[in-house]
Coordinates of C-alpha atoms and ligand atoms in Angstrom, one line a residue:
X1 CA -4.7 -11.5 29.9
X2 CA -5.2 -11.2 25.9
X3 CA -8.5 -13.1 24.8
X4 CA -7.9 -15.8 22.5
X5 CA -11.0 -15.7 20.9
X6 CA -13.4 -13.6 19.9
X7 CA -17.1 -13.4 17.7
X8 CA -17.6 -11.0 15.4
X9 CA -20.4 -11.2 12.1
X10 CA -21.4 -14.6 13.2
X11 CA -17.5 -15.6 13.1
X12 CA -15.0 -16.6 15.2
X13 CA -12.0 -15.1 15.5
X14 CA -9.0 -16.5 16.5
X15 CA -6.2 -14.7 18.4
X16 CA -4.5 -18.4 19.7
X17 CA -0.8 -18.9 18.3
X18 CA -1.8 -22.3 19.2
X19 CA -4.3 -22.8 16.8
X20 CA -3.5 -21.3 14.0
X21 CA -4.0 -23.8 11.3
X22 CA -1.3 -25.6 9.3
X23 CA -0.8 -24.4 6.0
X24 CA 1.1 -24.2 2.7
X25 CA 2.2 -21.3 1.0
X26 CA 1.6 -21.6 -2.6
X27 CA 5.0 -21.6 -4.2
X28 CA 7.0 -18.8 -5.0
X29 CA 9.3 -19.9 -7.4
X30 CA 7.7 -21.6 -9.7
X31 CA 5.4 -21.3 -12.9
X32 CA 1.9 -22.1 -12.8
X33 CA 3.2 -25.0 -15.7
X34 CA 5.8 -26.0 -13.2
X35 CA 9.1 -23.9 -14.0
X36 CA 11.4 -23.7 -11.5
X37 CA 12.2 -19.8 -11.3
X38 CA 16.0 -19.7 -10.9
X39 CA 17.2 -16.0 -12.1
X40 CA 15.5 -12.6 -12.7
X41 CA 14.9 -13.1 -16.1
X42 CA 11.9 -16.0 -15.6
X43 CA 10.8 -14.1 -12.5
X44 CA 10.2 -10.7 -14.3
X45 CA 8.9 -12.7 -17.9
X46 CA 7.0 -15.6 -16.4
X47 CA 6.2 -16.0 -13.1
X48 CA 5.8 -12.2 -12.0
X49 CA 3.3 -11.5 -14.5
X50 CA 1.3 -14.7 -13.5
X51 CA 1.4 -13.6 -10.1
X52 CA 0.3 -10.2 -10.8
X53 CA -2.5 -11.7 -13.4
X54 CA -3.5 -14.1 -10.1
X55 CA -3.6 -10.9 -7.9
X56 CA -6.3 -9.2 -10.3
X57 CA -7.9 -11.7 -11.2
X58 CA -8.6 -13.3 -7.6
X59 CA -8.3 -10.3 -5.0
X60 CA -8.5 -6.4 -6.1
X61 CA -9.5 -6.7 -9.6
X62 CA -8.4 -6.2 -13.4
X63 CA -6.5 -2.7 -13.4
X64 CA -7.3 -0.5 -16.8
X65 CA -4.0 0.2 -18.3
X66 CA -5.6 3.2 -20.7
X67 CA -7.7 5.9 -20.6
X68 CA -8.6 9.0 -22.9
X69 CA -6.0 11.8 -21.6
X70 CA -5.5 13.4 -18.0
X71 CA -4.2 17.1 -17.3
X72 CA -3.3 19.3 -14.2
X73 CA -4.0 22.0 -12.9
X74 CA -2.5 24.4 -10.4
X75 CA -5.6 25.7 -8.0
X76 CA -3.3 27.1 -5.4
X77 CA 0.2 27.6 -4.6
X78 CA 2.3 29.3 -2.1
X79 CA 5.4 29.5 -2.1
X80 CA 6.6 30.1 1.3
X81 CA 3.9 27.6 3.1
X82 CA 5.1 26.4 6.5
X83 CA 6.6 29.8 7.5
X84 CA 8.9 29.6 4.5
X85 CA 9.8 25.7 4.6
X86 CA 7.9 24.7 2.0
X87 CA 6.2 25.1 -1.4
X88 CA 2.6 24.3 -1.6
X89 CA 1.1 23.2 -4.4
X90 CA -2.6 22.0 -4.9
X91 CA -2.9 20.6 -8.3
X92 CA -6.2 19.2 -9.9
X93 CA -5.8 15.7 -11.8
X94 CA -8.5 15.8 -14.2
X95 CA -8.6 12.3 -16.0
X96 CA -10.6 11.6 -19.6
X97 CA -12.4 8.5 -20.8
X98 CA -14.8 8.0 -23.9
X99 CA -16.0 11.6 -23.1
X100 CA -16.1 11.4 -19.6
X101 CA -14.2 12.7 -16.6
X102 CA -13.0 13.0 -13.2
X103 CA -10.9 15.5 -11.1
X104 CA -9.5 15.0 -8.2
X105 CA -6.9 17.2 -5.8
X106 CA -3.6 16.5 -4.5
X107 CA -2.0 18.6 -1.7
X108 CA 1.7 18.4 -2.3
X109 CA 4.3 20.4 0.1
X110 CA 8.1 21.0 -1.3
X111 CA 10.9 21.7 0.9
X112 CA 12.5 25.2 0.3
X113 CA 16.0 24.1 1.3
X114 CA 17.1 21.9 -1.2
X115 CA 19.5 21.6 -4.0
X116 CA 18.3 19.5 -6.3
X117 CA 14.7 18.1 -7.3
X118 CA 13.2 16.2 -4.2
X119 CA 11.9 12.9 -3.1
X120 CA 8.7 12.7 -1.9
X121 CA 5.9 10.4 0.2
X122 CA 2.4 10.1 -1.0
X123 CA 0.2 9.4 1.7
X124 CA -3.2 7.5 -0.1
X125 CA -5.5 9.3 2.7
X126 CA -8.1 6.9 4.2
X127 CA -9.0 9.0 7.0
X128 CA -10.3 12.3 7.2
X129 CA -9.7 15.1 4.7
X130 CA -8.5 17.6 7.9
X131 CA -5.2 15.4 7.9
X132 CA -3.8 16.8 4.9
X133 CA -4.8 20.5 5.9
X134 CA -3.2 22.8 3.0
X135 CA -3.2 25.8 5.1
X136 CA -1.7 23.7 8.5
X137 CA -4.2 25.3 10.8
X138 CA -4.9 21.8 11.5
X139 CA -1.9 19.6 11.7
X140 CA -1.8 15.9 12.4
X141 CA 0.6 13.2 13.6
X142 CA -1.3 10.5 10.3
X143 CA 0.5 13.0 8.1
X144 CA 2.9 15.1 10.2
X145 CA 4.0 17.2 6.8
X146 CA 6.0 19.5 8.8
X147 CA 8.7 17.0 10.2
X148 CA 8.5 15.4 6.7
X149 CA 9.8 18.8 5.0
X150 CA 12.3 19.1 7.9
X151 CA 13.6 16.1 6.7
X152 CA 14.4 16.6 3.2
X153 CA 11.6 15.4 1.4
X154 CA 8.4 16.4 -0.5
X155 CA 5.3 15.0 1.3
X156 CA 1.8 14.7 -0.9
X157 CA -1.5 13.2 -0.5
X158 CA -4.7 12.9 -1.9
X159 CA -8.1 11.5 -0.5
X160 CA -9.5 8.0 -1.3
X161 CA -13.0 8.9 -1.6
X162 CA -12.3 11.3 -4.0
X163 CA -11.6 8.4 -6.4
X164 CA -14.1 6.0 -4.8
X165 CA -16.1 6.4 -1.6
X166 CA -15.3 3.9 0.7
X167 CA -18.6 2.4 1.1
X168 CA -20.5 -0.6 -0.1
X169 CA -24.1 1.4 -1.7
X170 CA -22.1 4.1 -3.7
X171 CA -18.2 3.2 -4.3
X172 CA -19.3 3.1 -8.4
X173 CA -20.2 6.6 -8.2
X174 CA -16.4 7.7 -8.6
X175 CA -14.1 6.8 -12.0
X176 CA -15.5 3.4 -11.6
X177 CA -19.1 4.6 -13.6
X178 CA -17.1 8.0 -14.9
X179 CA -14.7 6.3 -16.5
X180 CA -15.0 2.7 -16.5
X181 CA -18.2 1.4 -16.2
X182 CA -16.9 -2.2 -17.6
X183 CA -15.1 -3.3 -14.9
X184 CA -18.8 -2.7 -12.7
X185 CA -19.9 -5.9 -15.1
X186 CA -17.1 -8.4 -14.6
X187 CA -16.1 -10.9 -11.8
X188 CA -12.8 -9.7 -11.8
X189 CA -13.4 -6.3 -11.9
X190 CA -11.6 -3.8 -9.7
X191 CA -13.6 -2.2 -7.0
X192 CA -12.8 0.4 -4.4
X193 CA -9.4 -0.8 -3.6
X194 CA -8.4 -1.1 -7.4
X195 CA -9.9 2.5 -7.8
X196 CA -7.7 3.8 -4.9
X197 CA -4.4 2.3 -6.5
X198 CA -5.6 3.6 -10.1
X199 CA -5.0 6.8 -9.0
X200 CA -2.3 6.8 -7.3
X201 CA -0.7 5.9 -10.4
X202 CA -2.4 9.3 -12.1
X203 CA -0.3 11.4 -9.1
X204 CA 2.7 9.7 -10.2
X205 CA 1.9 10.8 -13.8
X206 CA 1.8 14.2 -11.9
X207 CA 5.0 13.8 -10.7
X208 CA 7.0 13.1 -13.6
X209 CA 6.0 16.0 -14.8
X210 CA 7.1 18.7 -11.6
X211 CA 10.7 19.2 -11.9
X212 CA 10.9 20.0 -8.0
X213 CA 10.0 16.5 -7.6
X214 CA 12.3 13.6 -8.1
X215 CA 10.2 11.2 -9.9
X216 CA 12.7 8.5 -9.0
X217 CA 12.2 8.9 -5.9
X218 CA 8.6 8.7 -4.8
X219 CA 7.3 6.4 -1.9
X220 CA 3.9 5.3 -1.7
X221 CA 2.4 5.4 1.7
X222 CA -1.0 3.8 2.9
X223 CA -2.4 2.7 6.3
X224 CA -5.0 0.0 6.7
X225 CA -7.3 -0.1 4.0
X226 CA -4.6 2.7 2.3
X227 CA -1.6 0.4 3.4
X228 CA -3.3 -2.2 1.2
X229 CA -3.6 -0.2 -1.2
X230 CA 0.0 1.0 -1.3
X231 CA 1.2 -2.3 -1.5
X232 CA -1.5 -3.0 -5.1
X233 CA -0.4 0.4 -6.4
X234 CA 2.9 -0.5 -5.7
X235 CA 3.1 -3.9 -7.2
X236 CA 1.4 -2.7 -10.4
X237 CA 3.5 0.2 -11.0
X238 CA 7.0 -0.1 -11.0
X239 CA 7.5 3.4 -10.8
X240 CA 6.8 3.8 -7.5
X241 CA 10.4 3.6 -5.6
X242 CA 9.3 2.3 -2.1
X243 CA 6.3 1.1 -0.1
X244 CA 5.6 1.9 3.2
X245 CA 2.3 0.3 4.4
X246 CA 0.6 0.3 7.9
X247 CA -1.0 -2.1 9.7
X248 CA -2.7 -3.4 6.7
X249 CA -3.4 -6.8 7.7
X250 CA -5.9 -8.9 6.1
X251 CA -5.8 -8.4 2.1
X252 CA -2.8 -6.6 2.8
X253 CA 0.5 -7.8 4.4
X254 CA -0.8 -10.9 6.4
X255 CA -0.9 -14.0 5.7
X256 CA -4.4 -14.8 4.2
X257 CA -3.8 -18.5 5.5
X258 CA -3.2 -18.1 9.3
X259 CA -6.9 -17.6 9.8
X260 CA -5.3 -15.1 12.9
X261 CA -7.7 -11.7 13.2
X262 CA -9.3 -10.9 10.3
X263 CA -10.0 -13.3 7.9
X264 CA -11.1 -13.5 4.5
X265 CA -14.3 -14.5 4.9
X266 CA -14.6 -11.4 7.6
X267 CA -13.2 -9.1 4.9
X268 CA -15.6 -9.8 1.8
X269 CA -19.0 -10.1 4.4
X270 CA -17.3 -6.5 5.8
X271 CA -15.8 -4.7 3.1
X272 CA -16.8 -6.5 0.0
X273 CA -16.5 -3.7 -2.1
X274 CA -12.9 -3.3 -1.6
X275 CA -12.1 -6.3 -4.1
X276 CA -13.4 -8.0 -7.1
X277 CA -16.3 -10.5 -6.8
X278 CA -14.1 -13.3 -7.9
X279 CA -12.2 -13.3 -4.0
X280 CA -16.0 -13.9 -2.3
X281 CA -15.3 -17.5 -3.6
X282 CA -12.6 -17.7 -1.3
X283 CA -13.8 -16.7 1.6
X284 CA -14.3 -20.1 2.9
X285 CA -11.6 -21.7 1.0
X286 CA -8.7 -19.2 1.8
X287 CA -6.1 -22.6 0.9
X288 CA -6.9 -22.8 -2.7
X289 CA -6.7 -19.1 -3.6
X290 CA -3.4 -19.5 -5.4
X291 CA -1.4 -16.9 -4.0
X292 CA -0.9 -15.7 -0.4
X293 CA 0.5 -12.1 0.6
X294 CA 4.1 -12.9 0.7
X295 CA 3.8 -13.0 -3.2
X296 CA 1.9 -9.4 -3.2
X297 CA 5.4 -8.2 -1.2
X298 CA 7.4 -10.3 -3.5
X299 CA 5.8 -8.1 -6.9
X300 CA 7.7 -5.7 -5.6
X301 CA 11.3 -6.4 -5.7
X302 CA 13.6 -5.6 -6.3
X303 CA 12.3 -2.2 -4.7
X304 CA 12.2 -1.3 -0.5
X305 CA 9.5 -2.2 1.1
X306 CA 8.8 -1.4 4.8
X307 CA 5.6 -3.1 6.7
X308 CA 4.5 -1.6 10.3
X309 CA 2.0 -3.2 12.9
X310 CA 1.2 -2.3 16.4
X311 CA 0.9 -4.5 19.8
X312 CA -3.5 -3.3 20.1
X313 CA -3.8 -4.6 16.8
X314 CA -4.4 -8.0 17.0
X315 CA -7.1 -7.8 14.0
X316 CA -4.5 -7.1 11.6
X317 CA -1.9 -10.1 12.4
X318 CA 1.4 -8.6 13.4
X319 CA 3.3 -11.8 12.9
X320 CA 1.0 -13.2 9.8
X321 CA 2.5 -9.7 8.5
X322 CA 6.2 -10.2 9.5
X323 CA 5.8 -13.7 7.9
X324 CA 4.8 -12.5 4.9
X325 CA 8.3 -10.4 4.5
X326 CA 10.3 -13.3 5.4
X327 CA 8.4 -15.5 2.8
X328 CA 8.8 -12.8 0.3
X329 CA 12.5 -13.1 0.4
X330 CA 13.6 -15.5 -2.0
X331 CA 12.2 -13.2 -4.6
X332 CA 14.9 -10.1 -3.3
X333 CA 17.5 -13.0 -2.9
X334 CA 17.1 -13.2 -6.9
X335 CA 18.2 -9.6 -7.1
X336 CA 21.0 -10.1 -4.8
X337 CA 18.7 -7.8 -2.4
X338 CA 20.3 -7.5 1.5
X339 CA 17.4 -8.8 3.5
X340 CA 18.1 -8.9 6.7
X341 CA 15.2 -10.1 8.6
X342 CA 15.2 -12.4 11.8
X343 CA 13.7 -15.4 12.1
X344 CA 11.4 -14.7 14.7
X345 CA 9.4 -11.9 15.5
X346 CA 11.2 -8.8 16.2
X347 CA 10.9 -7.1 19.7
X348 CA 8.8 -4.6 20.4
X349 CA 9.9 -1.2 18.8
X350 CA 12.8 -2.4 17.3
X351 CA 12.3 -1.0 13.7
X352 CA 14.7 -3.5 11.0
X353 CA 15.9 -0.4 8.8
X354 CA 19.2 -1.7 7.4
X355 CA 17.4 -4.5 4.9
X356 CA 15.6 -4.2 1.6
X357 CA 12.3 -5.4 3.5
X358 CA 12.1 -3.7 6.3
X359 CA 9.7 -3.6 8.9
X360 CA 8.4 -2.9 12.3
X361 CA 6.6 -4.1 15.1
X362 CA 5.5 -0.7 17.3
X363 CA 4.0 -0.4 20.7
X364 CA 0.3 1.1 20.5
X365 CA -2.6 1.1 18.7
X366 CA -3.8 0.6 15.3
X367 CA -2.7 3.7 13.4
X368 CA -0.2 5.8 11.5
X369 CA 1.7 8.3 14.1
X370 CA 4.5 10.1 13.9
X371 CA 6.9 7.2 15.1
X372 CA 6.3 5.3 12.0
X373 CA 7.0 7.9 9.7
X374 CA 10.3 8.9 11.6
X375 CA 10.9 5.1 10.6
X376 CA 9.9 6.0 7.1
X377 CA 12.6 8.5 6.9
X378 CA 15.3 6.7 8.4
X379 CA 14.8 3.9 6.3
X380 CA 14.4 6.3 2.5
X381 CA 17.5 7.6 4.1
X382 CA 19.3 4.3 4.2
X383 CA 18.2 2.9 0.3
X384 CA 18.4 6.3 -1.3
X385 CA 22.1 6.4 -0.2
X386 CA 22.2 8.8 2.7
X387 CA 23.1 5.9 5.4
X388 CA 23.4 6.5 8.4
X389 CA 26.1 6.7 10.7
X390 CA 26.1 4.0 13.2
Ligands
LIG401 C1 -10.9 -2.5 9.6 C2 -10.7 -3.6 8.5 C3 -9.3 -3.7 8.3 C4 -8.6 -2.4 8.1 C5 -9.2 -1.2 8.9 C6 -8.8 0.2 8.5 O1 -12.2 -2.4 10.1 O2 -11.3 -4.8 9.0 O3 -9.0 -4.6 7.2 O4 -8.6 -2.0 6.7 O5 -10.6 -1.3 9.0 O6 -8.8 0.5 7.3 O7 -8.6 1.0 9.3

């Protein structure tokens, strides 16, 4: 039998359906001055913007719009990479502010067979650096590049802790005191998970400039701490197509509210320097933040977005997570978005590809593998017009 509770940091940690706190969402559809939201046009001049404002300025921080200049720069190619499948590219994004700077590399593979420029996934890499192996001596299912190139599409990633380590003494040391050592002074400045999503956004600058890539067409990808990270890159920056995040739970696609797994208050004692210090004042008042995750999904409409979670990983509230699609709805219904979403949980396995949110709920443990990403594909397939045949 499951346990139904457990104690972790002094905390307990509920895993009961049963006693799961009632709660209320904060609304969706309406202005912080109390207009009703009826059509795209006050969603995407009022109420989105407030949303995104409450985001930043409760959760992962204010995101600097501007900086100095950036530049790349090609430190290795190959053309026939993968026995011919693929082009490699390793390109240096070298970013300038008020005379300082920071580079960082991104390993990007494009497939040879093609006719036109490609789509691509960006995996924000959380894990470690072997994953994204340029030379694919090493090759892993968390970024299984070869079956992504099969596929049709570009595949690209760059590591996290190039941007920002991912711990509490030294996450500054990255573009945070490089570049912008102002956001280290404010409550609402963005920390690790801001910096991570920052720079995403600098590969996408990347992109629009490679004309093998389709810069229309480029998915952001994160798992975890990356999938929550995917979802703030791609609610702040409309260029990204899609958003494909993994088991990101708490901060990410759950339900702050539920109190299920992970909380809030877990998250900021754990991982403080993931968000800004304005959400520590939440942590044991989760009901008066004044948005939940739903809305975070909701930013962005009218674009795919696909959320996974997996049966071991309680932590991360698989249903808090589906719930959070389903409550985001109202927001694709707007846009005249097919969401087609059940009710209740979906089965185990059965991935809900056919729908603007999709999303699902995978047998196993916490992770990224090699079925999700097959879901990935099938489900850029179906929204970039490619649909399948039943
Ligand atoms: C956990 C954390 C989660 C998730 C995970 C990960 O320890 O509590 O929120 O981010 O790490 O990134 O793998």
């Amino acid at each position: 039998a499951q346990i139904k509770t457990d104690k972790f940091m002094g905390e307990i940690v509920n895993y009961d359906e049963t006693t799961v706190p009632k709660y209320t969402l904060p609304p969706l559809l309406q202005t912080l001055k109390g207009e009703k939201v009826k059509n795209v046009a006050t969603w995407e001049k009022k109420r989105r913007p407030e949303i995104l404002s409450l985001f930043e300025e409760h959760i992962y921080g204010h995101m600097p719009s501007k900086f100095d200049s950036l530049n790349f720069k090609m430190i290795n190619e190959k053309t026939d990479a993968m026995d011919g499948k693929a082009h490699l590219k390793e390109i240096q994004i070298t970013v300038w502010n008020k005379g300082n700077s920071v580079s960082f590399p991104v390993v990007l593979f494009v497939p040879n067979k093609r006719t036109k420029p490609a789509p691509a996934f960006l995996l924000i890499n959380n894990r470690g650096k072997r994953n994204t192996d340029p030379t694919r001596e090493t090759k892993s299912t968390f970024w299984p590049a070869e079956t992504i190139i099969d596929s049709g599409y570009a595949i690209a990633s760059f590591h996290n802790a190039d941007i920002a380590l991912d711990r509490k003494e030294t996450y500054q040391n990255g573009i945070l005191k490089q570049l912008f050592p102002e956001e280290l002074e404010k409550a609402n400045g963005m920390k690790a998970i801001g910096s991570w999503a920052w720079a995403a956004s600098r590969v996408m600058d990347y992109f629009l400039t490679d004309k093998d890539i389709d810069a229309k067409k480029v998915a952001i990808v994160g798992h975890s701490r990356g999938g929550k990270t995917a979802l703030w890159a791609g609610a702040q920056d409309q260029r990204f197509a899609m958003v494909f995040n993994s088991c990101s739970g708490n901060s990410g696609a759950a339900l702050a509210r539920r109190k299920y797994g992970e909380t809030v208050s877990l998250i900021n004692k754990q991982f403080g320097h993931w968000f800004n210090n304005n959400y520590k004042n939440f942590s044991n008042n989760v009901d008066s933040l004044p948005v939940d995750q739903h809305m975070l999904i909701g930013l962005i409409a009218p674009r795919p977005v696909y959320t996974t979670n997996a049966t071991q990983d309680r932590w991360a509230d698989p249903y808090g997570s589906f719930l959070s699609s389903v409550n985001a709805k109202p927001i694709y219904d707007l846009y005249h978005q097919k969401v087609t979403l059940p009710k209740d949980m979906p089965q185990v396995n059965s991935p809900i590809i056919n729908s603007t949110i999709g999303y699902h709920f995978r047998e196993g443990a916490h992770d990224l593998n090699v079925y999700d990403w097959t879901n990935f594909v099938r489900f850029a397939n179906f929204h970039y017009g490619s649909r399948e045949k039943k």
